mmCIF file of C-alpha atoms and ligand atoms in Angstrom:
data_model
loop_
_atom_site.group_PDB
_atom_site.id
_atom_site.type_symbol
_atom_site.label_atom_id
_atom_site.label_comp_id
_atom_site.label_asym_id
_atom_site.label_seq_id
_atom_site.Cartn_x
_atom_site.Cartn_y
_atom_site.Cartn_z
ATOM 1 C CA MET A 1 -7.927 -30.313 20.909
ATOM 2 C CA GLU A 2 -5.791 -28.442 18.372
ATOM 3 C CA LYS A 3 -2.117 -29.400 18.770
ATOM 4 C CA VAL A 4 0.378 -26.849 20.033
ATOM 5 C CA ARG A 5 3.045 -26.137 17.411
ATOM 6 C CA LYS A 6 6.664 -25.582 18.337
ATOM 7 C CA VAL A 7 6.968 -22.483 16.189
ATOM 8 C CA VAL A 8 4.709 -20.446 13.941
ATOM 9 C CA ILE A 9 6.317 -17.958 11.557
ATOM 10 C CA ILE A 10 4.189 -15.023 10.406
ATOM 11 C CA GLY A 11 5.067 -13.600 6.984
ATOM 12 C CA SER A 12 6.484 -14.930 3.705
ATOM 13 C CA GLY A 13 9.179 -12.370 2.872
ATOM 14 C CA PRO A 14 12.937 -13.058 3.012
ATOM 15 C CA ALA A 15 12.839 -13.005 6.837
ATOM 16 C CA GLY A 16 9.975 -15.496 7.108
ATOM 17 C CA TYR A 17 11.325 -17.972 4.551
ATOM 18 C CA THR A 18 14.824 -17.879 6.057
ATOM 19 C CA ALA A 19 13.412 -18.404 9.547
ATOM 20 C CA ALA A 20 11.477 -21.392 8.163
ATOM 21 C CA ILE A 21 14.598 -22.906 6.559
ATOM 22 C CA TYR A 22 16.536 -22.689 9.824
ATOM 23 C CA ALA A 23 13.581 -23.885 11.916
ATOM 24 C CA CYS A 24 13.180 -26.939 9.649
ATOM 25 C CA ARG A 25 16.849 -27.779 9.984
ATOM 26 C CA ALA A 26 16.529 -27.494 13.773
ATOM 27 C CA GLY A 27 13.689 -30.047 13.697
ATOM 28 C CA LEU A 28 11.034 -27.551 14.801
ATOM 29 C CA ASN A 29 8.448 -28.464 12.077
ATOM 30 C CA PRO A 30 7.528 -24.819 11.455
ATOM 31 C CA VAL A 31 4.173 -23.568 10.226
ATOM 32 C CA LEU A 32 4.393 -20.406 8.106
ATOM 33 C CA VAL A 33 1.369 -18.112 7.738
ATOM 34 C CA THR A 34 2.003 -16.291 4.455
ATOM 35 C CA GLY A 35 -0.234 -13.209 4.669
ATOM 36 C CA ASN A 36 -1.752 -11.512 1.617
ATOM 37 C CA GLN A 37 1.527 -10.718 -0.096
ATOM 38 C CA LEU A 38 3.111 -14.076 -0.862
ATOM 39 C CA GLY A 39 6.862 -13.514 -1.103
ATOM 40 C CA GLY A 40 6.693 -10.041 0.478
ATOM 41 C CA GLN A 41 7.768 -6.667 -0.852
ATOM 42 C CA LEU A 42 10.527 -7.973 -3.081
ATOM 43 C CA THR A 43 7.917 -9.446 -5.419
ATOM 44 C CA THR A 44 7.183 -5.885 -6.591
ATOM 45 C CA THR A 45 10.658 -5.258 -7.968
ATOM 46 C CA PRO A 46 11.855 -6.312 -11.449
ATOM 47 C CA GLU A 47 15.558 -6.624 -10.735
ATOM 48 C CA ILE A 48 17.655 -7.374 -7.662
ATOM 49 C CA GLU A 49 21.311 -6.523 -7.973
ATOM 50 C CA ASN A 50 22.431 -7.037 -4.396
ATOM 51 C CA TRP A 51 21.411 -10.557 -3.372
ATOM 52 C CA PRO A 52 24.763 -12.267 -2.723
ATOM 53 C CA GLY A 53 25.629 -14.963 -5.220
ATOM 54 C CA ARG A 54 23.012 -13.842 -7.755
ATOM 55 C CA ASN A 55 24.824 -11.434 -10.079
ATOM 56 C CA ASP A 56 22.369 -12.459 -12.822
ATOM 57 C CA ASN A 57 20.000 -9.849 -11.296
ATOM 58 C CA PRO A 58 16.907 -12.024 -10.746
ATOM 59 C CA ASP A 59 13.425 -10.515 -10.580
ATOM 60 C CA GLY A 60 11.864 -10.423 -7.113
ATOM 61 C CA ILE A 61 9.132 -12.961 -7.808
ATOM 62 C CA SER A 62 11.465 -15.705 -9.017
ATOM 63 C CA LEU A 63 13.970 -15.042 -6.216
ATOM 64 C CA MET A 64 11.241 -15.367 -3.602
ATOM 65 C CA GLN A 65 9.832 -18.466 -5.278
ATOM 66 C CA SER A 66 13.239 -20.094 -4.927
ATOM 67 C CA LEU A 67 13.286 -19.235 -1.195
ATOM 68 C CA GLN A 68 9.792 -20.672 -0.799
ATOM 69 C CA LYS A 69 10.814 -23.861 -2.613
ATOM 70 C CA HIS A 70 13.811 -24.213 -0.296
ATOM 71 C CA ALA A 71 11.579 -23.847 2.779
ATOM 72 C CA THR A 72 8.996 -26.243 1.284
ATOM 73 C CA ASP A 73 11.552 -28.908 0.382
ATOM 74 C CA LEU A 74 12.834 -28.896 3.969
ATOM 75 C CA GLY A 75 9.300 -29.492 5.291
ATOM 76 C CA THR A 76 7.681 -26.126 6.113
ATOM 77 C CA GLU A 77 3.901 -26.294 6.429
ATOM 78 C CA PHE A 78 2.245 -23.290 4.748
ATOM 79 C CA ILE A 79 -1.048 -21.622 5.643
ATOM 80 C CA TYR A 80 -2.161 -19.151 2.955
ATOM 81 C CA GLU A 81 -4.013 -16.804 5.313
ATOM 82 C CA SER A 82 -3.283 -13.777 7.495
ATOM 83 C CA VAL A 83 -3.078 -13.439 11.249
ATOM 84 C CA GLU A 84 -5.932 -11.233 12.420
ATOM 85 C CA LYS A 85 -5.553 -11.478 16.205
ATOM 86 C CA ALA A 86 -2.719 -12.496 18.479
ATOM 87 C CA LYS A 87 -2.601 -13.483 22.149
ATOM 88 C CA LEU A 88 1.102 -13.612 22.827
ATOM 89 C CA LYS A 89 1.510 -13.574 26.603
ATOM 90 C CA GLY A 90 1.980 -16.827 28.507
ATOM 91 C CA THR A 91 3.627 -20.048 27.415
ATOM 92 C CA GLU A 92 0.930 -20.898 24.861
ATOM 93 C CA LYS A 93 0.501 -18.279 22.140
ATOM 94 C CA VAL A 94 -2.795 -18.146 20.214
ATOM 95 C CA LEU A 95 -3.174 -16.692 16.709
ATOM 96 C CA THR A 96 -6.546 -16.182 15.038
ATOM 97 C CA LEU A 97 -6.361 -16.565 11.264
ATOM 98 C CA SER A 98 -8.377 -14.783 8.565
ATOM 99 C CA GLY A 99 -10.288 -18.008 7.865
ATOM 100 C CA GLY A 100 -11.501 -18.012 11.485
ATOM 101 C CA ASN A 101 -9.354 -20.883 12.795
ATOM 102 C CA GLU A 102 -6.990 -20.569 15.731
ATOM 103 C CA ILE A 103 -3.443 -21.857 15.796
ATOM 104 C CA ARG A 104 -1.461 -22.410 19.001
ATOM 105 C CA ALA A 105 2.303 -22.354 19.409
ATOM 106 C CA LYS A 106 5.014 -22.318 22.030
ATOM 107 C CA SER A 107 6.970 -19.716 20.093
ATOM 108 C CA ILE A 108 6.225 -17.170 17.383
ATOM 109 C CA ILE A 109 8.524 -15.500 14.872
ATOM 110 C CA ILE A 110 7.022 -12.287 13.502
ATOM 111 C CA CYS A 111 8.233 -11.381 9.996
ATOM 112 C CA THR A 112 5.342 -9.202 8.825
ATOM 113 C CA GLY A 113 7.535 -6.630 7.074
ATOM 114 C CA ALA A 114 6.239 -3.291 5.937
ATOM 115 C CA SER A 115 3.639 -1.774 3.591
ATOM 116 C CA VAL A 116 3.698 1.112 1.176
ATOM 117 C CA ARG A 117 3.000 4.567 2.580
ATOM 118 C CA TYR A 118 0.701 6.867 0.586
ATOM 119 C CA LEU A 119 0.555 10.663 0.487
ATOM 120 C CA GLY A 120 -2.836 10.772 2.206
ATOM 121 C CA LEU A 121 -4.551 13.022 -0.349
ATOM 122 C CA GLU A 122 -8.234 12.658 -1.174
ATOM 123 C CA SER A 123 -7.445 12.835 -4.903
ATOM 124 C CA GLU A 124 -4.863 10.058 -4.483
ATOM 125 C CA GLU A 125 -7.515 7.840 -2.918
ATOM 126 C CA GLN A 126 -9.958 8.712 -5.722
ATOM 127 C CA TYR A 127 -7.529 7.656 -8.459
ATOM 128 C CA LYS A 128 -5.906 4.586 -6.821
ATOM 129 C CA GLY A 129 -6.051 1.917 -9.509
ATOM 130 C CA HIS A 130 -7.008 4.563 -12.096
ATOM 131 C CA GLY A 131 -3.568 6.033 -12.592
ATOM 132 C CA VAL A 132 -2.260 6.151 -9.018
ATOM 133 C CA SER A 133 -0.071 3.175 -8.118
ATOM 134 C CA ALA A 134 2.642 2.208 -5.663
ATOM 135 C CA CYS A 135 4.111 -0.580 -7.748
ATOM 136 C CA ALA A 136 5.814 0.081 -11.076
ATOM 137 C CA THR A 137 6.412 -3.614 -11.723
ATOM 138 C CA CYS A 138 2.733 -4.371 -11.280
ATOM 139 C CA ASP A 139 1.294 -1.382 -13.150
ATOM 140 C CA GLY A 140 4.074 0.141 -15.270
ATOM 141 C CA PHE A 141 2.962 -1.893 -18.272
ATOM 142 C CA PHE A 142 -0.283 0.106 -18.455
ATOM 143 C CA PHE A 143 1.710 3.312 -18.973
ATOM 144 C CA ARG A 144 3.909 2.220 -21.888
ATOM 145 C CA ASN A 145 4.955 5.232 -24.003
ATOM 146 C CA LYS A 146 3.073 7.604 -21.676
ATOM 147 C CA ASP A 147 4.292 10.299 -19.289
ATOM 148 C CA VAL A 148 4.341 9.388 -15.594
ATOM 149 C CA ALA A 149 5.487 10.843 -12.274
ATOM 150 C CA VAL A 150 7.245 9.125 -9.389
ATOM 151 C CA VAL A 151 6.951 10.776 -5.972
ATOM 152 C CA GLY A 152 9.818 10.251 -3.510
ATOM 153 C CA GLY A 153 13.564 10.582 -3.022
ATOM 154 C CA GLY A 154 14.674 7.247 -1.522
ATOM 155 C CA SER A 155 16.003 4.074 -3.164
ATOM 156 C CA ALA A 156 12.517 2.672 -3.803
ATOM 157 C CA ALA A 157 11.564 5.844 -5.751
ATOM 158 C CA PHE A 158 14.724 5.590 -7.853
ATOM 159 C CA VAL A 159 14.183 1.883 -8.569
ATOM 160 C CA GLU A 160 10.618 2.664 -9.676
ATOM 161 C CA ALA A 161 11.755 5.593 -11.842
ATOM 162 C CA LEU A 162 14.504 3.541 -13.513
ATOM 163 C CA TYR A 163 12.084 0.745 -14.291
ATOM 164 C CA LEU A 164 9.483 3.156 -15.687
ATOM 165 C CA ALA A 165 12.109 4.946 -17.790
ATOM 166 C CA GLY A 166 12.474 1.675 -19.697
ATOM 167 C CA LEU A 167 8.755 1.606 -20.497
ATOM 168 C CA CYS A 168 7.363 5.112 -20.526
ATOM 169 C CA ASN A 169 7.811 8.163 -22.706
ATOM 170 C CA LYS A 170 8.935 10.383 -19.847
ATOM 171 C CA VAL A 171 9.358 10.063 -16.093
ATOM 172 C CA TYR A 172 9.172 13.038 -13.711
ATOM 173 C CA LEU A 173 10.744 12.411 -10.329
ATOM 174 C CA ILE A 174 9.048 14.695 -7.807
ATOM 175 C CA HIS A 175 10.769 15.151 -4.465
ATOM 176 C CA ARG A 176 10.140 17.581 -1.625
ATOM 177 C CA ARG A 177 13.855 18.244 -1.035
ATOM 178 C CA ASP A 178 16.803 18.955 -3.324
ATOM 179 C CA SER A 179 18.916 16.046 -2.036
ATOM 180 C CA PHE A 180 18.190 12.315 -2.043
ATOM 181 C CA ARG A 181 18.266 9.460 0.486
ATOM 182 C CA ALA A 182 18.648 6.929 -2.340
ATOM 183 C CA GLU A 183 21.793 4.861 -2.926
ATOM 184 C CA ASN A 184 24.455 6.745 -4.894
ATOM 185 C CA ALA A 185 24.538 4.176 -7.695
ATOM 186 C CA LEU A 186 20.817 4.652 -8.328
ATOM 187 C CA VAL A 187 21.080 8.450 -8.235
ATOM 188 C CA LYS A 188 23.915 8.286 -10.761
ATOM 189 C CA ARG A 189 21.938 6.080 -13.141
ATOM 190 C CA LEU A 190 18.851 8.281 -13.077
ATOM 191 C CA THR A 191 20.908 11.466 -13.398
ATOM 192 C CA GLU A 192 22.538 9.990 -16.527
ATOM 193 C CA LEU A 193 19.084 9.302 -17.953
ATOM 194 C CA SER A 194 17.937 12.839 -17.185
ATOM 195 C CA LYS A 195 20.581 14.068 -19.641
ATOM 196 C CA THR A 196 18.664 12.328 -22.437
ATOM 197 C CA GLY A 197 15.408 14.073 -21.497
ATOM 198 C CA LYS A 198 13.805 10.747 -20.586
ATOM 199 C CA VAL A 199 13.782 11.737 -16.915
ATOM 200 C CA GLU A 200 13.173 15.124 -15.333
ATOM 201 C CA PHE A 201 13.692 15.992 -11.672
ATOM 202 C CA ILE A 202 11.187 18.351 -10.045
ATOM 203 C CA LEU A 203 12.755 19.210 -6.692
ATOM 204 C CA ASN A 204 11.685 21.173 -3.623
ATOM 205 C CA ALA A 205 8.186 20.253 -4.690
ATOM 206 C CA ASN A 206 5.246 19.114 -2.560
ATOM 207 C CA VAL A 207 2.324 17.317 -4.141
ATOM 208 C CA ASP A 208 -0.802 19.429 -3.804
ATOM 209 C CA SER A 209 -3.222 17.085 -5.582
ATOM 210 C CA ILE A 210 -3.647 14.546 -8.302
ATOM 211 C CA ILE A 211 -5.777 15.743 -11.158
ATOM 212 C CA GLY A 212 -8.092 13.630 -13.280
ATOM 213 C CA ASP A 213 -11.129 13.656 -15.528
ATOM 214 C CA GLY A 214 -13.227 11.716 -13.038
ATOM 215 C CA ASN A 215 -12.139 8.349 -14.452
ATOM 216 C CA LYS A 216 -8.393 8.515 -14.736
ATOM 217 C CA VAL A 217 -5.366 10.624 -13.878
ATOM 218 C CA THR A 218 -4.451 13.462 -16.233
ATOM 219 C CA GLY A 219 -1.841 15.282 -14.166
ATOM 220 C CA ILE A 220 -0.242 16.098 -10.851
ATOM 221 C CA ARG A 221 -0.285 19.520 -9.215
ATOM 222 C CA VAL A 222 2.794 20.468 -7.189
ATOM 223 C CA VAL A 223 3.832 23.428 -5.087
ATOM 224 C CA THR A 224 7.412 24.470 -5.832
ATOM 225 C CA THR A 225 9.495 27.437 -4.727
ATOM 226 C CA THR A 226 8.115 29.357 -7.725
ATOM 227 C CA GLY A 227 4.470 28.541 -7.019
ATOM 228 C CA LEU A 228 1.829 26.054 -8.088
ATOM 229 C CA CYS A 229 2.351 24.121 -11.309
ATOM 230 C CA THR A 230 0.695 21.228 -13.100
ATOM 231 C CA VAL A 231 2.594 18.419 -14.779
ATOM 232 C CA ASP A 232 0.628 16.444 -17.391
ATOM 233 C CA VAL A 233 1.003 12.734 -16.637
ATOM 234 C CA GLU A 234 -1.239 9.688 -16.927
ATOM 235 C CA GLY A 235 0.346 7.747 -14.088
ATOM 236 C CA VAL A 236 1.517 8.688 -10.589
ATOM 237 C CA PHE A 237 3.708 6.205 -8.706
ATOM 238 C CA VAL A 238 3.965 6.926 -4.983
ATOM 239 C CA ALA A 239 7.264 5.749 -3.481
ATOM 240 C CA ILE A 240 7.647 7.582 -0.153
ATOM 241 C CA GLY A 241 8.301 4.735 2.241
ATOM 242 C CA HIS A 242 6.593 2.086 4.259
ATOM 243 C CA ASN A 243 4.711 1.409 7.492
ATOM 244 C CA ALA A 244 5.578 -1.582 9.682
ATOM 245 C CA ASN A 245 2.827 -4.242 9.476
ATOM 246 C CA THR A 246 2.410 -4.578 13.215
ATOM 247 C CA GLN A 247 -1.123 -3.340 13.970
ATOM 248 C CA VAL A 248 -2.139 -6.896 14.940
ATOM 249 C CA PHE A 249 0.426 -6.827 17.761
ATOM 250 C CA GLU A 250 -0.518 -3.444 19.256
ATOM 251 C CA GLY A 251 -1.084 -3.815 23.000
ATOM 252 C CA GLN A 252 0.659 -7.214 22.966
ATOM 253 C CA LEU A 253 4.258 -6.197 22.314
ATOM 254 C CA GLU A 254 6.315 -3.080 22.924
ATOM 255 C CA LEU A 255 6.460 -1.075 19.687
ATOM 256 C CA TYR A 256 8.224 2.158 18.758
ATOM 257 C CA SER A 257 5.934 5.116 17.974
ATOM 258 C CA ASP A 258 6.243 4.321 14.237
ATOM 259 C CA GLY A 259 4.998 0.768 14.840
ATOM 260 C CA VAL A 260 8.365 -0.972 14.480
ATOM 261 C CA ILE A 261 8.687 -3.834 16.992
ATOM 262 C CA LYS A 262 11.221 -3.311 19.811
ATOM 263 C CA THR A 263 13.737 -6.161 19.999
ATOM 264 C CA GLY A 264 16.939 -6.976 21.883
ATOM 265 C CA PHE A 265 15.403 -7.716 25.292
ATOM 266 C CA THR A 266 17.263 -10.968 25.997
ATOM 267 C CA THR A 267 18.625 -12.039 22.619
ATOM 268 C CA GLN A 268 18.934 -9.842 19.527
ATOM 269 C CA THR A 269 15.568 -10.825 17.997
ATOM 270 C CA SER A 270 13.672 -11.254 21.279
ATOM 271 C CA THR A 271 10.680 -8.974 21.850
ATOM 272 C CA SER A 272 9.131 -7.718 25.083
ATOM 273 C CA VAL A 273 7.237 -11.030 25.373
ATOM 274 C CA LYS A 274 9.055 -14.309 26.110
ATOM 275 C CA GLY A 275 8.930 -16.795 23.238
ATOM 276 C CA VAL A 276 8.066 -14.132 20.660
ATOM 277 C CA PHE A 277 10.787 -13.093 18.225
ATOM 278 C CA ALA A 278 10.748 -10.525 15.408
ATOM 279 C CA ALA A 279 12.844 -10.253 12.244
ATOM 280 C CA GLY A 280 13.068 -8.237 9.050
ATOM 281 C CA ASP A 281 11.549 -4.855 8.220
ATOM 282 C CA CYS A 282 8.875 -5.079 10.948
ATOM 283 C CA ALA A 283 11.676 -4.814 13.527
ATOM 284 C CA ASP A 284 14.177 -2.734 11.573
ATOM 285 C CA ARG A 285 14.403 1.054 11.558
ATOM 286 C CA VAL A 286 17.743 1.264 9.775
ATOM 287 C CA TYR A 287 18.731 -1.272 7.125
ATOM 288 C CA LYS A 288 15.490 -2.541 5.508
ATOM 289 C CA GLN A 289 17.125 -4.797 2.952
ATOM 290 C CA ALA A 290 16.264 -8.273 1.759
ATOM 291 C CA ILE A 291 19.554 -9.706 2.956
ATOM 292 C CA THR A 292 19.398 -8.085 6.408
ATOM 293 C CA SER A 293 15.828 -9.383 6.729
ATOM 294 C CA ALA A 294 16.958 -12.868 5.757
ATOM 295 C CA GLY A 295 19.867 -12.623 8.228
ATOM 296 C CA SER A 296 17.610 -11.606 11.085
ATOM 297 C CA GLY A 297 15.139 -14.361 10.109
ATOM 298 C CA CYS A 298 17.981 -16.835 10.637
ATOM 299 C CA MET A 299 18.794 -15.278 14.014
ATOM 300 C CA ALA A 300 15.157 -15.400 15.117
ATOM 301 C CA ALA A 301 14.916 -19.117 14.282
ATOM 302 C CA LEU A 302 18.092 -19.835 16.261
ATOM 303 C CA ASP A 303 16.765 -17.727 19.169
ATOM 304 C CA ALA A 304 13.453 -19.639 19.064
ATOM 305 C CA GLU A 305 15.313 -22.963 19.017
ATOM 306 C CA HIS A 306 17.287 -22.000 22.155
ATOM 307 C CA TYR A 307 14.113 -20.746 23.859
ATOM 308 C CA LEU A 308 12.340 -24.051 23.168
ATOM 309 C CA GLN A 309 15.327 -26.022 24.438
ATOM 310 C CA GLU A 310 15.173 -24.080 27.704
ATOM 311 C CA LEU A 311 11.405 -24.695 27.997
ATOM 312 C CA SER A 312 11.723 -28.469 27.752
HETATM 313 C C1 FAD B 1 10.112 -1.559 -4.841
HETATM 314 C C2 FAD B 1 11.081 -2.180 -3.868
HETATM 315 C C3 FAD B 1 12.337 -2.585 -4.284
HETATM 316 C C4 FAD B 1 13.234 -3.173 -3.394
HETATM 317 N N1 FAD B 1 14.454 -3.571 -3.860
HETATM 318 C C5 FAD B 1 15.307 -4.174 -3.024
HETATM 319 C C6 FAD B 1 16.572 -4.657 -3.513
HETATM 320 O O1 FAD B 1 16.898 -4.544 -4.704
HETATM 321 N N2 FAD B 1 17.401 -5.240 -2.614
HETATM 322 C C7 FAD B 1 17.084 -5.381 -1.296
HETATM 323 O O2 FAD B 1 17.866 -5.940 -0.538
HETATM 324 N N3 FAD B 1 15.892 -4.954 -0.820
HETATM 325 C C8 FAD B 1 15.011 -4.342 -1.645
HETATM 326 N N4 FAD B 1 13.814 -3.889 -1.169
HETATM 327 C C9 FAD B 1 13.536 -4.023 0.278
HETATM 328 C C10 FAD B 1 13.104 -5.452 0.607
HETATM 329 O O3 FAD B 1 12.062 -5.829 -0.256
HETATM 330 C C11 FAD B 1 12.666 -5.556 2.058
HETATM 331 O O4 FAD B 1 13.677 -5.075 2.899
HETATM 332 C C12 FAD B 1 12.362 -6.992 2.430
HETATM 333 O O5 FAD B 1 11.416 -7.554 1.547
HETATM 334 C C13 FAD B 1 11.823 -7.096 3.846
HETATM 335 O O6 FAD B 1 11.619 -8.441 4.078
HETATM 336 P P1 FAD B 1 10.681 -8.959 5.253
HETATM 337 O O7 FAD B 1 10.749 -10.440 5.200
HETATM 338 O O8 FAD B 1 11.013 -8.273 6.499
HETATM 339 O O9 FAD B 1 9.196 -8.474 4.909
HETATM 340 P P2 FAD B 1 8.345 -8.266 3.586
HETATM 341 O O10 FAD B 1 9.094 -8.569 2.375
HETATM 342 O O11 FAD B 1 7.702 -6.943 3.748
HETATM 343 O O12 FAD B 1 7.238 -9.395 3.776
HETATM 344 C C14 FAD B 1 6.278 -9.303 4.805
HETATM 345 C C15 FAD B 1 5.415 -10.534 4.782
HETATM 346 O O13 FAD B 1 4.545 -10.535 5.908
HETATM 347 C C16 FAD B 1 3.240 -10.883 5.503
HETATM 348 N N5 FAD B 1 2.287 -10.319 6.476
HETATM 349 C C17 FAD B 1 2.071 -9.020 6.788
HETATM 350 N N6 FAD B 1 1.091 -8.935 7.734
HETATM 351 C C18 FAD B 1 0.710 -10.201 8.000
HETATM 352 C C19 FAD B 1 -0.276 -10.783 8.856
HETATM 353 N N7 FAD B 1 -1.062 -10.028 9.657
HETATM 354 N N8 FAD B 1 -0.413 -12.112 8.855
HETATM 355 C C20 FAD B 1 0.387 -12.910 8.073
HETATM 356 N N9 FAD B 1 1.332 -12.415 7.264
HETATM 357 C C21 FAD B 1 1.473 -11.084 7.217
HETATM 358 C C22 FAD B 1 3.122 -10.339 4.083
HETATM 359 O O14 FAD B 1 2.114 -11.039 3.370
HETATM 360 C C23 FAD B 1 4.524 -10.640 3.544
HETATM 361 O O15 FAD B 1 4.577 -11.942 3.060
HETATM 362 C C24 FAD B 1 12.890 -3.328 -2.039
HETATM 363 C C25 FAD B 1 11.624 -2.940 -1.603
HETATM 364 C C26 FAD B 1 10.717 -2.374 -2.504
HETATM 365 C C27 FAD B 1 9.341 -1.970 -2.029
#
């Protein structure tokens, strides 16, 4: 009979690794199921300027590797698979993994974060991987000295545009409004660059379609206040937000209509099911930062520890 673990953590972003560090130190021998994106969203960003104590601006991959090493050194057991099914009610929780095995636990900490949101256009689907991307760090290299467009007006769009401006000939930032949700510091930096002609803002513009020659992107068609226009670009980077990775928990936990997990039932990270805790972007509709995710991962581990103490 498969043993019942004290705690299983789902997700290997800042929330998951921090939960693992605290769970190890509480003697809970955590198992962490990493999911497909080892290290989480931060691994797609080239520079992090706001992780406390790291004013050397580390890249996301190396920062997350250092968190994983910390969790490993303290004794976390890693499973490099995804959770495909979850039975969360009752005192024994059962997770079915992508490899087909089941894992049982008395408590679960969900740290499944969020995934990139796309525009939902047929032409976008056609050219994904052929000029359409959602990750400048991963794909920007292929567009060196070329013209590209970034779609979006939040911090992620500005981070992508700034990174691409360092690689590409020209970056168009296309946004459906004329004001931005992005951090002021990022807006300032990109506005400065626009004065050099390296960056151009196309505002009040909705993407109509992505144009290509059948093999690769050749442009993007947008509807602006003056009508339809085509911008010649070879790359289109979509940066319009994220969806909570919580589909696996539908019907098991109370979720908001956008899929974010409801928390705060008994303790701050508690969910609608006893013994199940949630931390990071999958349970956050406001802050969505690496450090807030890490902080809530810590809280979830402490909440799980107290829950297990009460069980025994
Ligand atoms: C381009 C970009 C730049 C950013 N820059 C910054 C920045 O400079 N500073 C900052 O503070 N924040 C930044 N952020 C935001 C930050 O990355 C997130 O807030 C943070 O990563 C959220 O952490 P998390 O642990 O909640 O989840 P995530 O980092 O999203 O990780 C989720 C984890 O869950 C796993 N997972 C998902 N589903 C399953 C499943 N079914 N089974 C098992 N595992 C699963 C995934 O594999 C992944 O490991 C940036 C985000 C992006 C996209």
